[in-house]
């Protein structure tokens, strides 16, 4: 049914309660409510943004970021290994979660990424299974124009793409004039074209797929694809603008705790939902799932006692093992005659593009970033440097029990030419960065240089017992010094793109880092990276799917240890970062999670 009131929710007989109507939560709600004999309730802290142009129009996606209507706009703790800088940590707020906020890229990790999930103690989570669920979630709209397909070198293999799923993925209708030169310059530097990176080997440069529905040039995300088509179901109850403060439990058999409902807050007033008959699912995301668990009494006893929260389940892995793709930026000025996103600073040009959008054409119909290069370490540095990085993974000072097992997985990947250690994400304009260097009238081209498998581990925890207080987010960038070494080398490699034809002919000189910083050597570049480092907005790991002895929070059935019917279904369960953007694997987790719940019913 349409969005419900508090009274309607409290008076319902709820079988399944889902905390968080985000990327994963709406998938689970949609799949479970396919059964008309069960009632599924969703409690979402944000609103419904179905008609918001900042969400719907692809070219306006960046306007939703740092807007408190759409973005929780979290910030990190001061980063002690990065000059005590506080970094921006966005998360989507509203139906659709971060799928309403993300910058529309759709990609897939390597086969080894997913097989590692299984090897770390999770049967049924390897490549074949995850890809099966990924395909269930998606429909590929291929390029029908062979000339365009040849120009941008895209040849999707239908075996690896879905054809009947709710999420639409497609190729952009507009491309930068530097799209092809960038691909050619990267090829000259040893990064080959990858015609379809969805087949388990994603190394190489690809023209990226986006989650844009070309039929209307609109964002395809969990709210538009999974919720809106099913909003009229009488057994699907969605309450918005309601902040869950904790999960309520009763004692179950074998000393397990049974989730029976949740406490939540609407307009400053507290409410209690009880009597959930089957299961409670937390799908609040990597930054907000751990606080809900902790406020419910599940977590590290020392932390809970510090905030006067009674301990229900001693589970010290909650909130630990935080990872994100660690990034810095390379930006150069380019020929001022080239069309790019910088043109949109001109109001008349923007107006013209909005008119084109009505015909599903132009920049407003496209995602901003179009080239994605996944690069192995062997393309960037020599064998001696790789051996040094591998040796560095042996040194750990973390209390996380699984960390050495994670490092044992990552160590051989550093020397594997089929495993990406860097992503170079190309944007035809001046990317938003911690320091602005854009000048009116000039044109720019940017790369986000991203570390795919960082060695540092951070945490997310409650900052107090107040559920409305933002979580304490500490990515802990460069806690492992090898991460800084690797990112500096990735930056130096990326700078070469602007000095390699055919891009070289269009380049007018580096802006970030400046020529002076670059010429000053590695020490200056290390400082530059510390001053610009951030996340790629792909956090995971804080409710890891691992054996309990390894610091796990959920088992392979996504059930929280110490409970009989509480599951976590979101990217917080991924114990190891993957070499891709997370949207597609998020949908796979949710699709598989829904099947797990159905099988247990």
Coordinates of C-alpha atoms in Angstrom, one line a residue:
X1 CA 0.0 0.0 0.0
X2 CA 1.1 3.6 -0.2
X3 CA 3.4 5.0 2.6
X4 CA 1.7 4.4 5.9
X5 CA 1.2 6.3 9.1
X6 CA 2.6 5.3 12.5
X7 CA -0.8 4.1 13.7
X8 CA -1.3 2.0 10.6
X9 CA 2.1 0.3 11.2
X10 CA 1.5 -0.2 14.9
X11 CA -1.9 -1.8 14.2
X12 CA -0.6 -4.2 11.6
X13 CA 0.3 -7.8 12.1
X14 CA 3.9 -7.8 10.8
X15 CA 5.7 -10.9 9.7
X16 CA 8.9 -9.3 8.5
X17 CA 10.3 -6.0 9.7
X18 CA 13.0 -4.4 7.6
X19 CA 15.0 -1.6 9.2
X20 CA 16.2 0.7 6.4
X21 CA 14.5 1.3 3.1
X22 CA 17.7 1.7 1.2
X23 CA 19.5 -0.1 -1.6
X24 CA 19.2 -3.5 0.0
X25 CA 16.2 -3.0 2.2
X26 CA 13.7 -2.3 -0.6
X27 CA 15.0 -5.3 -2.6
X28 CA 14.3 -7.6 0.4
X29 CA 10.9 -6.0 1.0
X30 CA 9.9 -6.4 -2.6
X31 CA 10.9 -10.0 -2.8
X32 CA 9.4 -11.0 0.5
X33 CA 6.1 -9.2 -0.2
X34 CA 5.7 -11.3 -3.4
X35 CA 4.0 -13.7 -1.0
X36 CA 0.6 -12.2 -0.4
X37 CA 0.2 -14.3 2.8
X38 CA 2.9 -12.4 4.7
X39 CA 3.0 -8.7 5.8
X40 CA 6.3 -6.9 5.3
X41 CA 7.0 -3.6 7.0
X42 CA 9.9 -1.2 6.2
X43 CA 11.0 1.6 8.5
X44 CA 13.0 4.3 6.7
X45 CA 14.7 7.3 8.4
X46 CA 14.5 9.5 5.3
X47 CA 11.7 10.5 3.0
X48 CA 10.4 9.6 -0.4
X49 CA 12.2 11.4 -3.2
X50 CA 10.5 9.8 -6.2
X51 CA 10.0 13.2 -7.9
X52 CA 13.1 15.0 -6.9
X53 CA 15.1 16.1 -10.0
X54 CA 18.4 15.9 -8.0
X55 CA 17.7 12.1 -7.7
X56 CA 15.9 11.4 -11.0
X57 CA 18.0 13.4 -13.5
X58 CA 21.4 11.7 -14.0
X59 CA 23.2 14.9 -14.8
X60 CA 22.1 16.5 -11.6
X61 CA 23.3 13.7 -9.4
X62 CA 26.1 15.6 -7.7
X63 CA 23.5 18.2 -6.4
X64 CA 22.1 15.7 -4.0
X65 CA 25.4 15.3 -2.3
X66 CA 25.8 17.4 0.9
X67 CA 22.1 18.2 0.6
X68 CA 20.7 17.1 4.0
X69 CA 17.4 16.2 2.4
X70 CA 19.1 13.4 0.4
X71 CA 22.4 12.9 2.2
X72 CA 23.2 12.1 5.8
X73 CA 26.4 14.1 5.2
X74 CA 28.6 12.3 7.6
X75 CA 32.2 13.2 8.3
X76 CA 35.0 11.2 9.7
X77 CA 37.0 11.5 12.8
X78 CA 40.3 13.4 12.3
X79 CA 42.6 11.1 10.4
X80 CA 45.8 10.8 12.4
X81 CA 47.8 9.5 9.5
X82 CA 46.5 12.1 7.1
X83 CA 47.4 15.4 8.8
X84 CA 44.3 15.1 11.1
X85 CA 42.0 15.9 8.3
X86 CA 38.2 15.4 8.6
X87 CA 36.8 13.8 5.4
X88 CA 33.3 13.7 3.9
X89 CA 31.5 10.4 4.1
X90 CA 28.2 10.6 2.2
X91 CA 25.3 8.2 2.6
X92 CA 21.9 8.3 0.9
X93 CA 19.0 9.4 3.0
X94 CA 15.5 8.3 1.9
X95 CA 13.8 5.5 0.1
X96 CA 16.6 4.0 -2.1
X97 CA 19.4 4.8 0.4
X98 CA 22.7 5.3 -1.3
X99 CA 21.3 4.1 -4.6
X100 CA 19.6 7.5 -4.8
X101 CA 22.8 9.3 -4.2
X102 CA 25.5 7.4 -6.0
X103 CA 27.0 8.6 -9.3
X104 CA 25.4 6.0 -11.4
X105 CA 28.3 3.7 -12.3
X106 CA 27.6 -0.1 -12.5
X107 CA 30.5 -2.4 -12.4
X108 CA 31.5 -5.8 -11.2
X109 CA 34.5 -7.2 -9.3
X110 CA 36.8 -10.0 -10.4
X111 CA 36.1 -13.6 -9.9
X112 CA 38.7 -13.8 -7.3
X113 CA 37.0 -11.0 -5.3
X114 CA 33.9 -13.1 -4.9
X115 CA 35.6 -16.4 -4.5
X116 CA 37.5 -14.9 -1.6
X117 CA 34.2 -14.3 0.2
X118 CA 33.6 -18.0 0.2
X119 CA 37.2 -18.9 1.1
X120 CA 37.0 -16.7 4.2
X121 CA 34.3 -19.0 5.6
X122 CA 31.1 -18.3 3.7
X123 CA 29.9 -21.3 1.7
X124 CA 27.6 -20.3 -1.2
X125 CA 29.1 -16.8 -1.7
X126 CA 31.5 -17.5 -4.5
X127 CA 31.6 -16.1 -8.0
X128 CA 29.0 -18.3 -9.6
X129 CA 26.4 -17.7 -6.9
X130 CA 26.9 -13.9 -6.6
X131 CA 26.8 -13.4 -10.3
X132 CA 23.6 -15.4 -10.6
X133 CA 22.0 -13.0 -8.1
X134 CA 23.5 -10.0 -9.8
X135 CA 22.0 -11.0 -13.1
X136 CA 18.6 -11.5 -11.4
X137 CA 18.6 -7.9 -10.3
X138 CA 19.4 -6.3 -13.7
X139 CA 18.5 -5.7 -17.3
X140 CA 21.1 -4.7 -19.8
X141 CA 20.2 -2.3 -22.5
X142 CA 22.9 -2.8 -25.1
X143 CA 24.1 -0.3 -27.6
X144 CA 22.2 -0.9 -30.8
X145 CA 24.3 1.3 -33.0
X146 CA 27.3 -0.8 -34.1
X147 CA 29.3 2.3 -35.1
X148 CA 29.0 3.6 -31.5
X149 CA 29.8 0.2 -30.1
X150 CA 33.0 0.1 -32.3
X151 CA 33.9 3.6 -31.4
X152 CA 33.7 3.2 -27.7
X153 CA 34.8 -0.5 -27.8
X154 CA 31.9 -2.1 -25.9
X155 CA 30.9 -5.7 -26.6
X156 CA 28.9 -7.1 -23.7
X157 CA 28.7 -10.8 -23.4
X158 CA 25.1 -11.6 -22.7
X159 CA 26.1 -14.6 -20.6
X160 CA 27.2 -12.3 -17.9
X161 CA 24.3 -9.8 -17.9
X162 CA 20.7 -10.0 -16.7
X163 CA 17.8 -9.5 -19.1
X164 CA 14.8 -9.5 -16.9
X165 CA 15.8 -7.8 -13.6
X166 CA 14.4 -4.5 -12.1
X167 CA 17.5 -2.4 -12.3
X168 CA 18.2 -1.0 -15.8
X169 CA 21.8 -0.6 -16.9
X170 CA 22.8 1.1 -20.1
X171 CA 25.5 3.0 -21.9
X172 CA 25.6 6.8 -21.9
X173 CA 24.0 8.8 -24.8
X174 CA 26.8 11.5 -24.5
X175 CA 30.5 11.1 -24.4
X176 CA 33.4 13.4 -23.9
X177 CA 35.6 14.2 -26.9
X178 CA 38.4 12.9 -24.8
X179 CA 36.8 9.5 -24.2
X180 CA 38.6 7.7 -27.0
X181 CA 41.9 9.5 -26.6
X182 CA 41.9 8.5 -22.9
X183 CA 41.4 4.9 -23.7
X184 CA 44.2 5.0 -26.3
X185 CA 46.6 6.8 -24.0
X186 CA 46.0 4.2 -21.3
X187 CA 46.6 1.4 -23.8
X188 CA 49.9 3.0 -24.7
X189 CA 50.8 2.8 -21.0
X190 CA 50.0 -0.9 -20.8
X191 CA 46.3 -0.8 -19.8
X192 CA 44.5 -2.7 -22.5
X193 CA 40.9 -2.2 -23.6
X194 CA 38.5 -4.6 -21.8
X195 CA 35.4 -5.1 -24.0
X196 CA 33.3 -6.6 -21.1
X197 CA 34.7 -6.4 -17.6
X198 CA 31.7 -8.4 -16.2
X199 CA 33.2 -11.8 -17.0
X200 CA 35.4 -12.2 -13.9
X201 CA 38.5 -10.4 -15.3
X202 CA 38.0 -6.7 -15.0
X203 CA 41.6 -5.5 -15.6
X204 CA 41.8 -3.0 -18.4
X205 CA 39.9 0.1 -19.5
X206 CA 36.2 -0.1 -20.2
X207 CA 33.5 2.3 -21.2
X208 CA 31.3 2.1 -18.2
X209 CA 27.7 1.0 -17.8
X210 CA 25.4 3.2 -15.8
X211 CA 22.2 2.6 -13.9
X212 CA 20.2 4.9 -16.2
X213 CA 16.9 3.9 -17.8
X214 CA 17.3 5.3 -21.4
X215 CA 13.5 5.1 -21.9
X216 CA 13.2 8.2 -19.8
X217 CA 16.8 9.1 -19.1
X218 CA 16.1 8.6 -15.4
X219 CA 18.1 7.0 -12.6
X220 CA 17.3 3.3 -12.0
X221 CA 17.6 2.6 -8.3
X222 CA 16.0 0.5 -5.7
X223 CA 13.1 2.8 -5.0
X224 CA 12.2 3.2 -8.7
X225 CA 12.9 -0.4 -9.6
X226 CA 11.9 -2.5 -6.6
X227 CA 9.5 -0.3 -4.5
X228 CA 7.5 2.0 -6.8
X229 CA 6.2 -0.8 -9.1
X230 CA 5.0 -2.7 -6.0
X231 CA 3.9 0.2 -3.7
X232 CA 0.2 -0.8 -4.1
X233 CA 0.7 -4.2 -2.5
X234 CA -1.6 -4.3 0.6
X235 CA 1.0 -6.4 2.4
X236 CA 3.9 -4.0 1.9
X237 CA 3.9 -1.3 4.6
X238 CA 6.5 1.5 4.4
X239 CA 6.9 4.2 7.1
X240 CA 9.2 7.1 6.2
X241 CA 10.9 9.7 8.3
X242 CA 11.2 7.3 11.2
X243 CA 14.5 6.7 13.0
X244 CA 15.0 3.3 14.5
X245 CA 16.7 3.5 17.8
X246 CA 17.1 -0.1 18.7
X247 CA 15.8 -3.7 18.1
X248 CA 13.7 -5.3 20.8
X249 CA 14.3 -8.9 21.8
X250 CA 12.8 -11.7 23.8
X251 CA 14.6 -14.8 25.1
X252 CA 14.6 -17.7 22.6
X253 CA 15.6 -21.3 22.9
X254 CA 19.2 -22.3 23.4
X255 CA 19.9 -18.9 25.0
X256 CA 19.5 -17.1 21.7
X257 CA 17.8 -13.8 21.5
X258 CA 14.7 -13.4 19.3
X259 CA 14.0 -10.1 17.7
X260 CA 10.4 -9.1 18.2
X261 CA 10.3 -5.5 17.0
X262 CA 11.9 -2.1 17.1
X263 CA 11.8 1.2 18.9
X264 CA 11.7 4.2 16.6
X265 CA 11.3 8.0 16.7
X266 CA 9.0 10.2 14.6
X267 CA 9.1 14.0 15.0
X268 CA 10.7 13.6 18.4
X269 CA 8.2 11.2 19.7
X270 CA 9.1 7.6 20.6
X271 CA 7.2 4.5 19.5
X272 CA 7.4 0.8 20.0
X273 CA 6.6 -1.8 17.4
X274 CA 6.2 -5.3 18.8
X275 CA 4.9 -8.7 17.8
X276 CA 7.0 -9.3 14.7
X277 CA 6.2 -12.9 13.9
X278 CA 9.0 -14.1 11.7
X279 CA 12.2 -12.1 11.3
X280 CA 13.8 -8.7 11.6
X281 CA 16.3 -7.5 9.0
X282 CA 18.7 -4.6 9.4
X283 CA 19.5 -2.9 6.1
X284 CA 20.8 0.4 7.4
X285 CA 24.2 0.3 5.6
X286 CA 27.8 0.2 6.6
X287 CA 27.7 3.3 8.7
X288 CA 24.3 2.9 10.4
X289 CA 23.9 -0.9 10.9
X290 CA 26.6 -1.0 13.6
X291 CA 25.0 1.7 15.7
X292 CA 21.6 0.0 15.6
X293 CA 23.2 -3.2 16.7
X294 CA 25.2 -1.5 19.5
X295 CA 22.2 0.5 20.8
X296 CA 20.3 -2.9 20.8
X297 CA 23.0 -4.3 23.1
X298 CA 25.0 -6.3 20.5
X299 CA 28.7 -5.4 20.2
X300 CA 31.9 -4.9 22.2
X301 CA 31.0 -4.9 25.9
X302 CA 33.6 -2.3 26.8
X303 CA 32.1 0.2 24.3
X304 CA 28.5 -0.6 25.3
X305 CA 29.2 -0.2 29.0
X306 CA 31.0 3.1 28.3
X307 CA 27.7 4.4 26.9
X308 CA 25.5 2.7 29.5
X309 CA 23.9 0.3 27.0
X310 CA 23.1 -3.1 28.6
X311 CA 25.0 -5.9 26.9
X312 CA 22.9 -8.5 25.2
X313 CA 25.4 -10.3 22.9
X314 CA 29.1 -10.0 23.3
X315 CA 30.1 -9.5 19.7
X316 CA 33.3 -7.3 19.4
X317 CA 33.4 -7.5 15.6
X318 CA 30.4 -5.1 15.4
X319 CA 31.7 -1.8 13.8
X320 CA 35.2 -3.1 13.1
X321 CA 36.9 -4.0 9.8
X322 CA 35.7 -0.8 8.0
X323 CA 37.2 -0.6 4.5
X324 CA 36.7 1.8 1.6
X325 CA 38.5 2.4 -1.7
X326 CA 41.0 5.0 -0.8
X327 CA 41.4 7.9 -3.3
X328 CA 43.4 10.9 -4.4
X329 CA 43.0 13.1 -7.5
X330 CA 44.9 14.0 -10.6
X331 CA 43.5 17.0 -12.6
X332 CA 44.9 18.7 -15.6
X333 CA 43.9 21.7 -17.7
X334 CA 42.9 20.8 -21.2
X335 CA 42.1 22.6 -24.5
X336 CA 39.5 25.2 -23.8
X337 CA 37.6 24.3 -27.0
X338 CA 36.7 20.8 -25.7
X339 CA 33.2 20.2 -24.5
X340 CA 32.9 18.8 -21.0
X341 CA 31.2 19.2 -17.7
X342 CA 32.9 22.5 -17.1
X343 CA 30.7 24.0 -19.7
X344 CA 27.8 23.5 -17.3
X345 CA 29.0 26.5 -15.3
X346 CA 27.6 28.7 -18.1
X347 CA 23.9 29.2 -17.3
X348 CA 23.0 29.4 -21.0
X349 CA 24.8 26.1 -21.7
X350 CA 23.1 24.4 -18.8
X351 CA 19.7 25.6 -20.0
X352 CA 20.4 24.2 -23.5
X353 CA 21.4 20.9 -21.9
X354 CA 18.2 20.8 -19.9
X355 CA 16.3 21.3 -23.2
X356 CA 18.2 18.4 -24.7
X357 CA 17.3 16.3 -21.7
X358 CA 13.7 16.5 -22.7
X359 CA 14.7 14.4 -25.7
X360 CA 16.8 12.0 -23.5
X361 CA 19.9 13.4 -25.0
X362 CA 23.0 15.3 -23.9
X363 CA 25.0 15.5 -20.6
X364 CA 21.9 15.6 -18.4
X365 CA 21.0 12.1 -19.7
X366 CA 24.5 10.7 -18.9
X367 CA 26.6 9.8 -15.9
X368 CA 29.6 12.0 -15.3
X369 CA 32.3 9.4 -15.3
X370 CA 32.6 7.2 -18.4
X371 CA 36.0 5.5 -18.5
X372 CA 37.0 3.1 -15.8
X373 CA 40.5 1.6 -15.9
X374 CA 41.3 -1.2 -13.5
X375 CA 45.1 -1.6 -13.3
X376 CA 47.2 -4.3 -11.7
X377 CA 50.3 -3.4 -9.7
X378 CA 52.6 -4.9 -12.3
X379 CA 51.6 -2.2 -14.8
X380 CA 52.5 0.5 -12.3
X381 CA 55.6 -0.6 -10.4
X382 CA 58.5 -3.1 -10.8
X383 CA 58.6 -6.6 -9.2
X384 CA 60.9 -5.5 -6.4
X385 CA 58.4 -2.9 -5.3
X386 CA 55.6 -5.5 -5.4
X387 CA 57.7 -7.8 -3.2
X388 CA 58.2 -5.0 -0.7
X389 CA 54.4 -4.4 -0.6
X390 CA 53.8 -8.1 -0.1
X391 CA 56.3 -8.2 2.7
X392 CA 54.5 -5.3 4.3
X393 CA 51.3 -7.2 4.5
X394 CA 52.8 -9.6 7.0
X395 CA 53.2 -6.8 9.6
X396 CA 49.9 -6.3 11.5
X397 CA 49.1 -4.5 14.7
X398 CA 45.3 -5.0 14.6
X399 CA 43.2 -6.9 17.1
X400 CA 40.9 -8.0 14.3
X401 CA 41.2 -11.8 14.3
X402 CA 40.6 -12.2 10.6
X403 CA 43.1 -9.7 9.4
X404 CA 46.0 -12.0 8.7
X405 CA 43.6 -14.3 6.7
X406 CA 42.5 -11.2 4.7
X407 CA 46.2 -10.3 4.1
X408 CA 46.9 -13.9 3.0
X409 CA 44.2 -13.5 0.4
X410 CA 45.5 -10.1 -0.8
X411 CA 49.2 -10.9 -0.8
X412 CA 49.3 -13.0 -4.1
X413 CA 46.9 -10.6 -5.8
X414 CA 49.6 -7.9 -5.6
X415 CA 51.6 -9.8 -8.1
X416 CA 48.7 -11.1 -10.2
X417 CA 48.4 -9.3 -13.6
X418 CA 44.7 -10.3 -13.6
X419 CA 43.9 -8.6 -10.3
X420 CA 43.4 -4.8 -10.2
X421 CA 45.0 -2.9 -7.4
X422 CA 44.1 0.6 -8.8
X423 CA 41.1 2.1 -10.4
X424 CA 41.5 5.2 -12.6
X425 CA 38.1 6.8 -12.9
X426 CA 38.0 9.5 -15.7
X427 CA 35.8 12.6 -15.6
X428 CA 35.6 15.2 -18.4
X429 CA 35.7 18.2 -16.1
X430 CA 37.0 19.4 -12.7
X431 CA 36.2 16.8 -10.1
X432 CA 35.0 18.0 -6.7
X433 CA 38.0 17.6 -4.4
X434 CA 39.1 18.8 -0.9
X435 CA 40.8 21.7 -2.6
X436 CA 39.3 23.7 -5.5
X437 CA 41.6 24.8 -8.3
X438 CA 39.0 25.4 -11.1
X439 CA 39.3 28.8 -12.8
X440 CA 36.4 30.4 -14.8
X441 CA 36.7 29.9 -18.5
X442 CA 39.2 27.0 -18.3
X443 CA 38.5 23.4 -19.1
X444 CA 39.8 20.4 -17.1
X445 CA 40.0 16.6 -17.1
X446 CA 40.2 14.6 -13.9
X447 CA 41.1 11.2 -12.7
X448 CA 40.1 9.7 -9.4
X449 CA 43.0 7.4 -8.4
X450 CA 41.6 4.7 -6.2
X451 CA 43.2 1.9 -4.2
X452 CA 41.1 -1.2 -4.7
X453 CA 42.3 -3.4 -1.7
X454 CA 43.6 -1.1 1.0
X455 CA 45.4 -2.7 3.9
X456 CA 44.2 -0.2 6.6
X457 CA 41.2 -1.0 8.6
X458 CA 38.9 1.5 10.4
X459 CA 35.7 1.4 12.5
X460 CA 32.2 2.7 12.9
X461 CA 30.6 2.9 16.4
X462 CA 28.1 4.8 18.4
X463 CA 29.3 8.2 19.7
X464 CA 26.8 8.2 22.5
X465 CA 23.5 6.5 23.5
X466 CA 21.6 9.0 21.6
X467 CA 20.3 7.3 18.4
X468 CA 20.0 10.7 16.6
X469 CA 23.8 11.4 17.0
X470 CA 25.9 10.7 14.0
X471 CA 28.1 7.6 14.3
X472 CA 31.8 7.9 15.0
X473 CA 33.3 7.0 11.6
X474 CA 37.1 6.4 11.5
X475 CA 38.4 5.1 8.1
X476 CA 41.9 5.1 9.6
X477 CA 43.5 6.0 6.3
X478 CA 47.1 5.1 6.0
X479 CA 47.2 3.2 9.3
X480 CA 49.0 0.7 7.2
X481 CA 51.8 2.7 5.5
X482 CA 51.9 0.5 2.4
X483 CA 48.5 2.1 1.4
X484 CA 50.2 5.5 1.2
X485 CA 53.1 4.1 -0.9
X486 CA 50.7 2.4 -3.3
X487 CA 48.5 5.5 -3.7
X488 CA 51.5 7.7 -4.5
X489 CA 52.7 5.2 -7.1
X490 CA 49.2 5.1 -8.6
X491 CA 49.1 8.9 -8.7
X492 CA 52.5 9.0 -10.5
X493 CA 51.3 6.5 -13.1
X494 CA 48.1 8.5 -13.7
X495 CA 50.0 11.7 -14.3
X496 CA 51.7 9.9 -17.3
X497 CA 48.3 9.8 -19.1
X498 CA 48.5 13.6 -19.7
X499 CA 52.0 13.2 -21.1
X500 CA 51.0 10.3 -23.5
X501 CA 49.4 10.7 -26.9
X502 CA 46.7 11.3 -27.9
X503 CA 45.7 12.9 -24.6
X504 CA 49.0 14.8 -24.5
X505 CA 47.9 17.0 -27.5
X506 CA 44.9 18.2 -25.6
X507 CA 46.6 18.7 -22.2
X508 CA 47.7 22.1 -21.0
X509 CA 49.5 21.1 -17.8
X510 CA 48.8 19.6 -14.4
X511 CA 46.7 21.4 -11.8
X512 CA 46.4 18.8 -9.0
X513 CA 49.1 18.0 -8.0
X514 CA 50.8 21.1 -9.4
X515 CA 53.9 20.9 -11.6
X516 CA 55.8 22.3 -8.6
X517 CA 54.6 19.5 -6.3
X518 CA 55.3 16.8 -8.9
X519 CA 58.8 18.1 -9.6
X520 CA 59.6 18.1 -5.8
X521 CA 59.5 14.3 -5.7
X522 CA 57.9 11.6 -3.7
X523 CA 58.0 13.4 -0.3
X524 CA 55.9 16.2 -1.8
X525 CA 53.6 13.8 -3.4
X526 CA 53.1 11.9 -0.2
X527 CA 52.1 15.1 1.5
X528 CA 49.7 15.9 -1.4
X529 CA 48.0 12.6 -1.1
X530 CA 47.6 13.1 2.7
X531 CA 46.0 16.4 2.0
X532 CA 43.6 15.1 -0.6
X533 CA 42.8 11.5 0.5
X534 CA 39.3 10.4 1.0
X535 CA 37.0 7.5 0.3
X536 CA 35.4 6.5 -3.0
X537 CA 32.1 6.2 -1.1
X538 CA 32.2 2.4 -1.1
X539 CA 32.4 1.5 2.6
X540 CA 31.9 -2.1 3.8
X541 CA 32.9 -4.6 6.4
X542 CA 31.4 -3.3 9.7
X543 CA 29.1 -6.3 10.2
X544 CA 31.4 -8.8 8.5
X545 CA 30.2 -12.2 7.3
X546 CA 32.9 -14.2 8.9
X547 CA 33.2 -17.0 11.5
X548 CA 32.5 -15.6 14.9
X549 CA 36.0 -16.5 16.1
X550 CA 37.4 -14.4 13.2
X551 CA 35.5 -11.3 14.4
X552 CA 32.4 -12.0 12.3
X553 CA 29.1 -10.5 13.1
X554 CA 26.8 -12.6 10.8
X555 CA 27.0 -16.1 9.5
X556 CA 26.7 -17.2 5.8
X557 CA 22.9 -17.0 6.2
X558 CA 23.4 -13.3 7.2
X559 CA 22.1 -14.1 10.7
X560 CA 23.6 -12.1 13.6
X561 CA 25.5 -14.4 16.0
X562 CA 23.7 -14.9 19.3
X563 CA 20.2 -14.3 17.8
X564 CA 17.7 -16.6 16.2
X565 CA 16.0 -14.3 13.7
X566 CA 17.9 -11.1 13.2
X567 CA 19.7 -10.7 9.9
X568 CA 21.9 -8.0 8.4
X569 CA 21.4 -7.5 4.6
X570 CA 23.6 -4.7 3.2
X571 CA 27.2 -4.1 2.2
X572 CA 28.4 -4.0 5.8
X573 CA 28.5 -7.9 5.7
X574 CA 31.2 -7.9 3.0
X575 CA 34.4 -8.8 4.8
X576 CA 36.8 -7.7 2.1
X577 CA 36.8 -4.8 -0.4
X578 CA 36.2 -5.8 -4.0
X579 CA 37.7 -4.2 -7.1
X580 CA 34.5 -2.5 -8.3
X581 CA 31.8 -0.1 -7.4
X582 CA 29.4 -1.7 -4.9
X583 CA 26.0 -1.1 -6.4
X584 CA 25.7 -4.4 -8.3
X585 CA 27.0 -6.5 -5.4
X586 CA 24.6 -4.7 -3.0
X587 CA 21.7 -5.9 -5.2
X588 CA 23.1 -9.4 -5.3
X589 CA 23.4 -9.5 -1.5
X590 CA 19.8 -8.4 -1.1
X591 CA 18.5 -10.8 -3.7
X592 CA 20.3 -13.7 -2.2
X593 CA 19.4 -12.6 1.3
X594 CA 15.7 -12.6 0.4
X595 CA 16.0 -16.2 -0.9
X596 CA 17.7 -17.2 2.3
X597 CA 14.8 -15.8 4.3
X598 CA 12.2 -17.5 2.1
X599 CA 14.0 -20.8 2.4
X600 CA 13.9 -20.5 6.2
X601 CA 10.2 -19.7 6.4

